[in-house]
């Protein structure tokens, strides 16, 4: 049982480049979300989805896009990377929005130079 | 704006000591969750507390939810090096659309 799988584990980008962080879950969870974790800032919500075809913004959505074409996958796209997007990104899923415990992937460490 | 404030930010203790970490808010939460995160991994759920005044035990870890559901504490008895990690509390936002997290307490237990 894989749970939540994130790829890649590490990535270095130059300013202005674009990339997609992949996230897949095999628990048939309807709710999926992306957080970024920065020192001293805790986990901050970027975007979330309550089901296939439905996405919404979180606390820090600027510079990121998401889509949800299937229940299993929830990719996060950086359109034009900036040094301020250097962070560790976590994908998480849960059975139900809001109150259900989150199952996290092991993160993608992104550095933008 | 709902905020969860965790204290202390850092804690370094010797094996065998007891400790308590706190999660406080001025807002009422319907429930609170505690997670532990180890380096290079995602947070993992430890417990959910739902009822004001509730106490839950997980081996040497005791979790308490405040009577007014605005705060929670985690007490560890006889800490071990395996308890080392980042402890995060989280609760649902008022709209019920997402979990908000405190900034965490980093615990280091040395032998």
mmCIF file with all atom_site columns, N, CA, C and O in Angstrom, chain A residues 72-112:
data_model
loop_
_atom_site.group_PDB
_atom_site.id
_atom_site.type_symbol
_atom_site.label_atom_id
_atom_site.label_alt_id
_atom_site.label_comp_id
_atom_site.label_asym_id
_atom_site.label_entity_id
_atom_site.label_seq_id
_atom_site.pdbx_PDB_ins_code
_atom_site.Cartn_x
_atom_site.Cartn_y
_atom_site.Cartn_z
_atom_site.occupancy
_atom_site.B_iso_or_equiv
_atom_site.pdbx_formal_charge
_atom_site.auth_seq_id
_atom_site.auth_comp_id
_atom_site.auth_asym_id
_atom_site.auth_atom_id
_atom_site.pdbx_PDB_model_num
ATOM 1   N N  . UNK A 1 72  ? -7.041  9.984  -8.427  1.00 0.00 ? 72  UNK A N  1
ATOM 2   C CA . UNK A 1 72  ? -5.723  9.580  -7.925  1.00 0.00 ? 72  UNK A CA 1
ATOM 3   C C  . UNK A 1 72  ? -4.652  10.663 -7.994  1.00 0.00 ? 72  UNK A C  1
ATOM 4   O O  . UNK A 1 72  ? -3.747  10.699 -7.170  1.00 0.00 ? 72  UNK A O  1
ATOM 5   N N  . UNK A 1 73  ? -4.711  11.536 -8.999  1.00 0.00 ? 73  UNK A N  1
ATOM 6   C CA . UNK A 1 73  ? -3.586  12.430 -9.287  1.00 0.00 ? 73  UNK A CA 1
ATOM 7   C C  . UNK A 1 73  ? -3.919  13.893 -9.045  1.00 0.00 ? 73  UNK A C  1
ATOM 8   O O  . UNK A 1 73  ? -5.010  14.359 -9.397  1.00 0.00 ? 73  UNK A O  1
ATOM 9   N N  . UNK A 1 74  ? -2.933  14.622 -8.510  1.00 0.00 ? 74  UNK A N  1
ATOM 10  C CA . UNK A 1 74  ? -3.143  16.043 -8.229  1.00 0.00 ? 74  UNK A CA 1
ATOM 11  C C  . UNK A 1 74  ? -1.805  16.768 -8.430  1.00 0.00 ? 74  UNK A C  1
ATOM 12  O O  . UNK A 1 74  ? -1.084  17.062 -7.479  1.00 0.00 ? 74  UNK A O  1
ATOM 13  N N  . UNK A 1 75  ? -1.429  17.058 -9.670  1.00 0.00 ? 75  UNK A N  1
ATOM 14  C CA . UNK A 1 75  ? -0.137  17.709 -9.929  1.00 0.00 ? 75  UNK A CA 1
ATOM 15  C C  . UNK A 1 75  ? -0.158  19.202 -9.600  1.00 0.00 ? 75  UNK A C  1
ATOM 16  O O  . UNK A 1 75  ? -1.186  19.869 -9.725  1.00 0.00 ? 75  UNK A O  1
ATOM 17  N N  . UNK A 1 76  ? 1.007   19.698 -9.209  1.00 0.00 ? 76  UNK A N  1
ATOM 18  C CA . UNK A 1 76  ? 1.193   21.120 -8.897  1.00 0.00 ? 76  UNK A CA 1
ATOM 19  C C  . UNK A 1 76  ? 2.169   21.697 -9.912  1.00 0.00 ? 76  UNK A C  1
ATOM 20  O O  . UNK A 1 76  ? 3.291   21.202 -10.053 1.00 0.00 ? 76  UNK A O  1
ATOM 21  N N  . UNK A 1 77  ? 1.770   22.749 -10.598 1.00 0.00 ? 77  UNK A N  1
ATOM 22  C CA . UNK A 1 77  ? 2.606   23.352 -11.635 1.00 0.00 ? 77  UNK A CA 1
ATOM 23  C C  . UNK A 1 77  ? 3.143   24.697 -11.182 1.00 0.00 ? 77  UNK A C  1
ATOM 24  O O  . UNK A 1 77  ? 2.374   25.546 -10.707 1.00 0.00 ? 77  UNK A O  1
ATOM 25  N N  . UNK A 1 78  ? 4.452   24.860 -11.346 1.00 0.00 ? 78  UNK A N  1
ATOM 26  C CA . UNK A 1 78  ? 5.081   26.160 -11.161 1.00 0.00 ? 78  UNK A CA 1
ATOM 27  C C  . UNK A 1 78  ? 5.261   26.751 -12.551 1.00 0.00 ? 78  UNK A C  1
ATOM 28  O O  . UNK A 1 78  ? 5.948   26.172 -13.399 1.00 0.00 ? 78  UNK A O  1
ATOM 29  N N  . UNK A 1 79  ? 4.651   27.884 -12.804 1.00 0.00 ? 79  UNK A N  1
ATOM 30  C CA . UNK A 1 79  ? 4.622   28.433 -14.158 1.00 0.00 ? 79  UNK A CA 1
ATOM 31  C C  . UNK A 1 79  ? 5.927   29.122 -14.534 1.00 0.00 ? 79  UNK A C  1
ATOM 32  O O  . UNK A 1 79  ? 6.425   28.978 -15.648 1.00 0.00 ? 79  UNK A O  1
ATOM 33  N N  . UNK A 1 80  ? 6.485   29.892 -13.608 1.00 0.00 ? 80  UNK A N  1
ATOM 34  C CA . UNK A 1 80  ? 7.733   30.610 -13.825 1.00 0.00 ? 80  UNK A CA 1
ATOM 35  C C  . UNK A 1 80  ? 8.413   30.729 -12.472 1.00 0.00 ? 80  UNK A C  1
ATOM 36  O O  . UNK A 1 80  ? 8.095   31.620 -11.688 1.00 0.00 ? 80  UNK A O  1
ATOM 37  N N  . UNK A 1 81  ? 9.303   29.794 -12.198 1.00 0.00 ? 81  UNK A N  1
ATOM 38  C CA . UNK A 1 81  ? 9.852   29.660 -10.851 1.00 0.00 ? 81  UNK A CA 1
ATOM 39  C C  . UNK A 1 81  ? 10.584  30.919 -10.403 1.00 0.00 ? 81  UNK A C  1
ATOM 40  O O  . UNK A 1 81  ? 11.287  31.581 -11.189 1.00 0.00 ? 81  UNK A O  1
ATOM 41  N N  . UNK A 1 82  ? 10.436  31.217 -9.096  1.00 0.00 ? 82  UNK A N  1
ATOM 42  C CA . UNK A 1 82  ? 11.104  32.351 -8.474  1.00 0.00 ? 82  UNK A CA 1
ATOM 43  C C  . UNK A 1 82  ? 11.832  31.860 -7.231  1.00 0.00 ? 82  UNK A C  1
ATOM 44  O O  . UNK A 1 82  ? 11.408  30.863 -6.615  1.00 0.00 ? 82  UNK A O  1
ATOM 45  N N  . UNK A 1 83  ? 12.917  32.536 -6.831  1.00 0.00 ? 83  UNK A N  1
ATOM 46  C CA . UNK A 1 83  ? 13.637  32.116 -5.620  1.00 0.00 ? 83  UNK A CA 1
ATOM 47  C C  . UNK A 1 83  ? 12.730  32.009 -4.393  1.00 0.00 ? 83  UNK A C  1
ATOM 48  O O  . UNK A 1 83  ? 12.981  31.177 -3.509  1.00 0.00 ? 83  UNK A O  1
ATOM 49  N N  . UNK A 1 84  ? 11.661  32.816 -4.329  1.00 0.00 ? 84  UNK A N  1
ATOM 50  C CA . UNK A 1 84  ? 10.741  32.764 -3.193  1.00 0.00 ? 84  UNK A CA 1
ATOM 51  C C  . UNK A 1 84  ? 9.960   31.444 -3.126  1.00 0.00 ? 84  UNK A C  1
ATOM 52  O O  . UNK A 1 84  ? 9.314   31.148 -2.105  1.00 0.00 ? 84  UNK A O  1
ATOM 53  N N  . UNK A 1 85  ? 10.027  30.664 -4.208  1.00 0.00 ? 85  UNK A N  1
ATOM 54  C CA . UNK A 1 85  ? 9.356   29.365 -4.219  1.00 0.00 ? 85  UNK A CA 1
ATOM 55  C C  . UNK A 1 85  ? 10.263  28.222 -3.769  1.00 0.00 ? 85  UNK A C  1
ATOM 56  O O  . UNK A 1 85  ? 9.841   27.061 -3.770  1.00 0.00 ? 85  UNK A O  1
ATOM 57  N N  . UNK A 1 86  ? 11.466  28.569 -3.384  1.00 0.00 ? 86  UNK A N  1
ATOM 58  C CA . UNK A 1 86  ? 12.338  27.572 -2.758  1.00 0.00 ? 86  UNK A CA 1
ATOM 59  C C  . UNK A 1 86  ? 11.684  27.110 -1.458  1.00 0.00 ? 86  UNK A C  1
ATOM 60  O O  . UNK A 1 86  ? 11.388  27.927 -0.581  1.00 0.00 ? 86  UNK A O  1
ATOM 61  N N  . UNK A 1 87  ? 11.444  25.810 -1.350  1.00 0.00 ? 87  UNK A N  1
ATOM 62  C CA . UNK A 1 87  ? 10.666  25.302 -0.219  1.00 0.00 ? 87  UNK A CA 1
ATOM 63  C C  . UNK A 1 87  ? 10.623  23.779 -0.290  1.00 0.00 ? 87  UNK A C  1
ATOM 64  O O  . UNK A 1 87  ? 11.127  23.163 -1.239  1.00 0.00 ? 87  UNK A O  1
ATOM 65  N N  . UNK A 1 88  ? 10.010  23.186 0.713   1.00 0.00 ? 88  UNK A N  1
ATOM 66  C CA . UNK A 1 88  ? 9.663   21.771 0.661   1.00 0.00 ? 88  UNK A CA 1
ATOM 67  C C  . UNK A 1 88  ? 8.147   21.679 0.460   1.00 0.00 ? 88  UNK A C  1
ATOM 68  O O  . UNK A 1 88  ? 7.382   22.294 1.215   1.00 0.00 ? 88  UNK A O  1
ATOM 69  N N  . UNK A 1 89  ? 7.758   20.934 -0.561  1.00 0.00 ? 89  UNK A N  1
ATOM 70  C CA . UNK A 1 89  ? 6.352   20.848 -0.922  1.00 0.00 ? 89  UNK A CA 1
ATOM 71  C C  . UNK A 1 89  ? 5.796   19.481 -0.536  1.00 0.00 ? 89  UNK A C  1
ATOM 72  O O  . UNK A 1 89  ? 6.389   18.444 -0.840  1.00 0.00 ? 89  UNK A O  1
ATOM 73  N N  . UNK A 1 90  ? 4.654   19.510 0.130   1.00 0.00 ? 90  UNK A N  1
ATOM 74  C CA . UNK A 1 90  ? 3.995   18.274 0.551   1.00 0.00 ? 90  UNK A CA 1
ATOM 75  C C  . UNK A 1 90  ? 2.616   18.177 -0.080  1.00 0.00 ? 90  UNK A C  1
ATOM 76  O O  . UNK A 1 90  ? 1.832   19.136 -0.035  1.00 0.00 ? 90  UNK A O  1
ATOM 77  N N  . UNK A 1 91  ? 2.344   17.007 -0.611  1.00 0.00 ? 91  UNK A N  1
ATOM 78  C CA . UNK A 1 91  ? 1.004   16.662 -1.067  1.00 0.00 ? 91  UNK A CA 1
ATOM 79  C C  . UNK A 1 91  ? 0.350   15.824 0.021   1.00 0.00 ? 91  UNK A C  1
ATOM 80  O O  . UNK A 1 91  ? 1.024   15.010 0.681   1.00 0.00 ? 91  UNK A O  1
ATOM 81  N N  . UNK A 1 92  ? -0.942  16.015 0.242   1.00 0.00 ? 92  UNK A N  1
ATOM 82  C CA . UNK A 1 92  ? -1.654  15.269 1.277   1.00 0.00 ? 92  UNK A CA 1
ATOM 83  C C  . UNK A 1 92  ? -3.053  14.937 0.791   1.00 0.00 ? 92  UNK A C  1
ATOM 84  O O  . UNK A 1 92  ? -3.640  15.678 -0.012  1.00 0.00 ? 92  UNK A O  1
ATOM 85  N N  . UNK A 1 93  ? -3.576  13.838 1.293   1.00 0.00 ? 93  UNK A N  1
ATOM 86  C CA . UNK A 1 93  ? -4.940  13.457 0.937   1.00 0.00 ? 93  UNK A CA 1
ATOM 87  C C  . UNK A 1 93  ? -5.690  13.033 2.183   1.00 0.00 ? 93  UNK A C  1
ATOM 88  O O  . UNK A 1 93  ? -5.093  12.684 3.206   1.00 0.00 ? 93  UNK A O  1
ATOM 89  N N  . UNK A 1 94  ? -7.006  13.083 2.100   1.00 0.00 ? 94  UNK A N  1
ATOM 90  C CA . UNK A 1 94  ? -7.832  12.613 3.206   1.00 0.00 ? 94  UNK A CA 1
ATOM 91  C C  . UNK A 1 94  ? -9.173  12.143 2.687   1.00 0.00 ? 94  UNK A C  1
ATOM 92  O O  . UNK A 1 94  ? -9.580  12.457 1.571   1.00 0.00 ? 94  UNK A O  1
ATOM 93  N N  . UNK A 1 95  ? -9.848  11.390 3.543   1.00 0.00 ? 95  UNK A N  1
ATOM 94  C CA . UNK A 1 95  ? -11.144 10.832 3.183   1.00 0.00 ? 95  UNK A CA 1
ATOM 95  C C  . UNK A 1 95  ? -12.168 11.938 2.947   1.00 0.00 ? 95  UNK A C  1
ATOM 96  O O  . UNK A 1 95  ? -12.978 11.870 2.024   1.00 0.00 ? 95  UNK A O  1
ATOM 97  N N  . UNK A 1 96  ? -12.101 12.974 3.801   1.00 0.00 ? 96  UNK A N  1
ATOM 98  C CA . UNK A 1 96  ? -13.103 14.032 3.725   1.00 0.00 ? 96  UNK A CA 1
ATOM 99  C C  . UNK A 1 96  ? -12.431 15.373 3.943   1.00 0.00 ? 96  UNK A C  1
ATOM 100 O O  . UNK A 1 96  ? -11.458 15.492 4.663   1.00 0.00 ? 96  UNK A O  1
ATOM 101 N N  . UNK A 1 97  ? -12.972 16.397 3.335   1.00 0.00 ? 97  UNK A N  1
ATOM 102 C CA . UNK A 1 97  ? -12.417 17.730 3.424   1.00 0.00 ? 97  UNK A CA 1
ATOM 103 C C  . UNK A 1 97  ? -12.514 18.272 4.839   1.00 0.00 ? 97  UNK A C  1
ATOM 104 O O  . UNK A 1 97  ? -13.500 18.079 5.532   1.00 0.00 ? 97  UNK A O  1
ATOM 105 N N  . UNK A 1 98  ? -11.438 18.955 5.245   1.00 0.00 ? 98  UNK A N  1
ATOM 106 C CA . UNK A 1 98  ? -11.499 19.809 6.423   1.00 0.00 ? 98  UNK A CA 1
ATOM 107 C C  . UNK A 1 98  ? -11.172 19.153 7.745   1.00 0.00 ? 98  UNK A C  1
ATOM 108 O O  . UNK A 1 98  ? -10.270 19.600 8.436   1.00 0.00 ? 98  UNK A O  1
ATOM 109 N N  . UNK A 1 99  ? -11.880 18.107 8.099   1.00 0.00 ? 99  UNK A N  1
ATOM 110 C CA . UNK A 1 99  ? -11.712 17.563 9.447   1.00 0.00 ? 99  UNK A CA 1
ATOM 111 C C  . UNK A 1 99  ? -11.006 16.220 9.486   1.00 0.00 ? 99  UNK A C  1
ATOM 112 O O  . UNK A 1 99  ? -10.486 15.837 10.527  1.00 0.00 ? 99  UNK A O  1
ATOM 113 N N  . UNK A 1 100 ? -10.978 15.531 8.365   1.00 0.00 ? 100 UNK A N  1
ATOM 114 C CA . UNK A 1 100 ? -10.356 14.203 8.363   1.00 0.00 ? 100 UNK A CA 1
ATOM 115 C C  . UNK A 1 100 ? -8.841  14.324 8.435   1.00 0.00 ? 100 UNK A C  1
ATOM 116 O O  . UNK A 1 100 ? -8.267  15.264 7.887   1.00 0.00 ? 100 UNK A O  1
ATOM 117 N N  . UNK A 1 101 ? -8.182  13.383 9.098   1.00 0.00 ? 101 UNK A N  1
ATOM 118 C CA . UNK A 1 101 ? -6.715  13.418 9.161   1.00 0.00 ? 101 UNK A CA 1
ATOM 119 C C  . UNK A 1 101 ? -6.098  13.330 7.770   1.00 0.00 ? 101 UNK A C  1
ATOM 120 O O  . UNK A 1 101 ? -6.620  12.648 6.882   1.00 0.00 ? 101 UNK A O  1
ATOM 121 N N  . UNK A 1 102 ? -4.988  14.012 7.616   1.00 0.00 ? 102 UNK A N  1
ATOM 122 C CA . UNK A 1 102 ? -4.295  14.037 6.338   1.00 0.00 ? 102 UNK A CA 1
ATOM 123 C C  . UNK A 1 102 ? -3.218  12.946 6.279   1.00 0.00 ? 102 UNK A C  1
ATOM 124 O O  . UNK A 1 102 ? -2.525  12.683 7.259   1.00 0.00 ? 102 UNK A O  1
ATOM 125 N N  . UNK A 1 103 ? -3.105  12.337 5.101   1.00 0.00 ? 103 UNK A N  1
ATOM 126 C CA . UNK A 1 103 ? -2.016  11.412 4.797   1.00 0.00 ? 103 UNK A CA 1
ATOM 127 C C  . UNK A 1 103 ? -1.053  12.161 3.876   1.00 0.00 ? 103 UNK A C  1
ATOM 128 O O  . UNK A 1 103 ? -1.455  12.591 2.792   1.00 0.00 ? 103 UNK A O  1
ATOM 129 N N  . UNK A 1 104 ? 0.180   12.318 4.311   1.00 0.00 ? 104 UNK A N  1
ATOM 130 C CA . UNK A 1 104 ? 1.156   13.101 3.579   1.00 0.00 ? 104 UNK A CA 1
ATOM 131 C C  . UNK A 1 104 ? 2.096   12.221 2.768   1.00 0.00 ? 104 UNK A C  1
ATOM 132 O O  . UNK A 1 104 ? 2.426   11.095 3.170   1.00 0.00 ? 104 UNK A O  1
ATOM 133 N N  . UNK A 1 105 ? 2.555   12.772 1.633   1.00 0.00 ? 105 UNK A N  1
ATOM 134 C CA . UNK A 1 105 ? 3.693   12.202 0.941   1.00 0.00 ? 105 UNK A CA 1
ATOM 135 C C  . UNK A 1 105 ? 4.972   12.609 1.648   1.00 0.00 ? 105 UNK A C  1
ATOM 136 O O  . UNK A 1 105 ? 4.944   13.321 2.664   1.00 0.00 ? 105 UNK A O  1
ATOM 137 N N  . UNK A 1 106 ? 6.106   12.166 1.109   1.00 0.00 ? 106 UNK A N  1
ATOM 138 C CA . UNK A 1 106 ? 7.396   12.459 1.743   1.00 0.00 ? 106 UNK A CA 1
ATOM 139 C C  . UNK A 1 106 ? 8.048   13.737 1.226   1.00 0.00 ? 106 UNK A C  1
ATOM 140 O O  . UNK A 1 106 ? 9.186   14.024 1.589   1.00 0.00 ? 106 UNK A O  1
ATOM 141 N N  . UNK A 1 107 ? 7.359   14.478 0.409   1.00 0.00 ? 107 UNK A N  1
ATOM 142 C CA . UNK A 1 107 ? 7.810   15.812 0.061   1.00 0.00 ? 107 UNK A CA 1
ATOM 143 C C  . UNK A 1 107 ? 8.722   15.891 -1.152  1.00 0.00 ? 107 UNK A C  1
ATOM 144 O O  . UNK A 1 107 ? 9.370   14.908 -1.539  1.00 0.00 ? 107 UNK A O  1
ATOM 145 N N  . UNK A 1 108 ? 8.756   17.091 -1.744  1.00 0.00 ? 108 UNK A N  1
ATOM 146 C CA . UNK A 1 108 ? 9.701   17.447 -2.805  1.00 0.00 ? 108 UNK A CA 1
ATOM 147 C C  . UNK A 1 108 ? 10.452  18.678 -2.330  1.00 0.00 ? 108 UNK A C  1
ATOM 148 O O  . UNK A 1 108 ? 9.830   19.695 -2.010  1.00 0.00 ? 108 UNK A O  1
ATOM 149 N N  . UNK A 1 109 ? 11.772  18.547 -2.283  1.00 0.00 ? 109 UNK A N  1
ATOM 150 C CA . UNK A 1 109 ? 12.584  19.700 -1.884  1.00 0.00 ? 109 UNK A CA 1
ATOM 151 C C  . UNK A 1 109 ? 12.987  20.447 -3.141  1.00 0.00 ? 109 UNK A C  1
ATOM 152 O O  . UNK A 1 109 ? 13.736  19.917 -3.966  1.00 0.00 ? 109 UNK A O  1
ATOM 153 N N  . UNK A 1 110 ? 12.493  21.668 -3.296  1.00 0.00 ? 110 UNK A N  1
ATOM 154 C CA . UNK A 1 110 ? 12.733  22.472 -4.488  1.00 0.00 ? 110 UNK A CA 1
ATOM 155 C C  . UNK A 1 110 ? 13.630  23.652 -4.162  1.00 0.00 ? 110 UNK A C  1
ATOM 156 O O  . UNK A 1 110 ? 13.377  24.385 -3.202  1.00 0.00 ? 110 UNK A O  1
ATOM 157 N N  . UNK A 1 111 ? 14.665  23.823 -4.976  1.00 0.00 ? 111 UNK A N  1
ATOM 158 C CA . UNK A 1 111 ? 15.542  24.980 -4.869  1.00 0.00 ? 111 UNK A CA 1
ATOM 159 C C  . UNK A 1 111 ? 15.490  25.752 -6.177  1.00 0.00 ? 111 UNK A C  1
ATOM 160 O O  . UNK A 1 111 ? 15.675  25.158 -7.251  1.00 0.00 ? 111 UNK A O  1
ATOM 161 N N  . UNK A 1 112 ? 15.234  27.046 -6.082  1.00 0.00 ? 112 UNK A N  1
ATOM 162 C CA . UNK A 1 112 ? 15.199  27.906 -7.268  1.00 0.00 ? 112 UNK A CA 1
ATOM 163 C C  . UNK A 1 112 ? 16.357  28.900 -7.167  1.00 0.00 ? 112 UNK A C  1
ATOM 164 O O  . UNK A 1 112 ? 16.449  29.664 -6.201  1.00 0.00 ? 112 UNK A O  1
#
